[in-house]
Amino acid sequence: MVLAEWIREAENIVIFSGAGMSTESGLRDFRSFDRGMWNDRDPMELASTTAMEKNRDEFIRFYQWRIQEMLKLQPNQGHRILAKWEAAGIVKGIITQNVENYHEQAGTKNIAKLHGDLGTLRCMACGRRYACEDYLPPLSRTACACGGFIRPNIVLFGEMLPQEALELAEQLLQKADLFLVLGSSLTVSPANQFPVLAKQQGAHLVIVNREPTPLDPMADLTLHRSIGEVLGEADGSLANSKSRL
Ligand code: APR
């Protein structure tokens, strides 16, 4: 398996994950041809600053549903393999667009969360943090003690990405010699620039995605297959060679 060979030879592997990483946990992604969330809803009506202001009740219901789904489901084999590879020194860190906390739950430590964290809420006025469970019935807390509106601690369309996550992502990118994209349509900027920058600074670019992406032409290897299968095979091959695990 070519990917396993490249993993064995690489010294600085960085993972870039998207919503496709968590479909095998049962979470829906956004743009899969068959069941992506944005196939039948305009993201600007639900996941934007405008939606939060003008469509607040549906905005709150949407994120209550997403939090319930996240809490009900759990990390899959792919998340666990990546955490094992980080512990073994194979993976240096994960740049993720995902807001569910499955990489953390699986044990990965070095994570740049470009689009924030659905596990926490924050008050728009005073910045106070709350646990995501507070959004759910019976509490359904959306008003802070200070009177401000409590929202999910994620990046909405129309908002800047968190500086700290961008800095960590750039640090990881600098040294990457193998940049492995897992489950992203690579259609949302600026996140989708990271694979381009990795390639430009000399990393091997590998894209594992069920469907073609706009960056496939520049990739050194594209695998239009399931992430769980690909990571499972690579993990098995590495274990057999015993050189890296
Ligand atoms: N294995 C491999 N690929 C998969 C799997 C799987 N098990 N499941 C889904 N995919 C692929 C889909 O074919 C799709 O192309 O993962 C990709 C997921 O793409 P998107 O749904 O667009 O998710 P993502 O790229 O992370 O979206 C970026 O858009 O709405 C915003 O903020 C949101 O972070 C998100 C951003």
PDB file of N, CA, C and O in Angstrom, residues 106-107 125 139 149 155 158 216 232:
ATOM      1  N   ALA A 106     -10.977  10.751  21.231  1.00  0.00           N
ATOM      2  CA  ALA A 106     -10.209   9.546  20.838  1.00  0.00           C
ATOM      3  C   ALA A 106      -8.803   9.600  21.417  1.00  0.00           C
ATOM      4  O   ALA A 106      -8.093   8.602  21.423  1.00  0.00           O
ATOM      5  N   GLY A 107      -8.370  10.801  21.891  1.00  0.00           N
ATOM      6  CA  GLY A 107      -7.067  10.919  22.550  1.00  0.00           C
ATOM      7  C   GLY A 107      -6.048  11.772  21.845  1.00  0.00           C
ATOM      8  O   GLY A 107      -4.938  11.962  22.347  1.00  0.00           O
ATOM      9  N   ALA A 125     -21.919  38.637  24.944  1.00  0.00           N
ATOM     10  CA  ALA A 125     -21.661  39.931  25.596  1.00  0.00           C
ATOM     11  C   ALA A 125     -20.419  39.867  26.480  1.00  0.00           C
ATOM     12  O   ALA A 125     -19.480  40.629  26.306  1.00  0.00           O
ATOM     13  N   LEU A 139     -32.689  22.620  30.513  1.00  0.00           N
ATOM     14  CA  LEU A 139     -32.137  23.951  30.798  1.00  0.00           C
ATOM     15  C   LEU A 139     -32.374  24.906  29.622  1.00  0.00           C
ATOM     16  O   LEU A 139     -32.836  26.030  29.778  1.00  0.00           O
ATOM     17  N   PHE A 149     -26.583  37.003  24.838  1.00  0.00           N
ATOM     18  CA  PHE A 149     -27.047  35.786  24.149  1.00  0.00           C
ATOM     19  C   PHE A 149     -25.936  34.742  24.167  1.00  0.00           C
ATOM     20  O   PHE A 149     -24.781  35.046  23.838  1.00  0.00           O
ATOM     21  N   VAL A 155     -17.219  28.809  14.580  1.00  0.00           N
ATOM     22  CA  VAL A 155     -17.094  29.879  13.590  1.00  0.00           C
ATOM     23  C   VAL A 155     -18.274  29.790  12.628  1.00  0.00           C
ATOM     24  O   VAL A 155     -18.461  28.763  11.955  1.00  0.00           O
ATOM     25  N   GLY A 158     -19.169  33.997   7.728  1.00  0.00           N
ATOM     26  CA  GLY A 158     -19.123  35.458   7.909  1.00  0.00           C
ATOM     27  C   GLY A 158     -18.210  35.861   9.048  1.00  0.00           C
ATOM     28  O   GLY A 158     -17.984  37.040   9.289  1.00  0.00           O
ATOM     29  N   ASP A 216      -7.867  17.597  -6.073  1.00  0.00           N
ATOM     30  CA  ASP A 216      -7.342  16.297  -6.535  1.00  0.00           C
ATOM     31  C   ASP A 216      -6.230  16.466  -7.569  1.00  0.00           C
ATOM     32  O   ASP A 216      -5.198  15.808  -7.487  1.00  0.00           O
ATOM     33  N   GLY A 232      -7.487   1.894   8.338  1.00  0.00           N
ATOM     34  CA  GLY A 232      -7.362   0.544   8.901  1.00  0.00           C
ATOM     35  C   GLY A 232      -6.304  -0.259   8.162  1.00  0.00           C
ATOM     36  O   GLY A 232      -5.447  -0.905   8.773  1.00  0.00           O
TER      37      GLY A 232
END
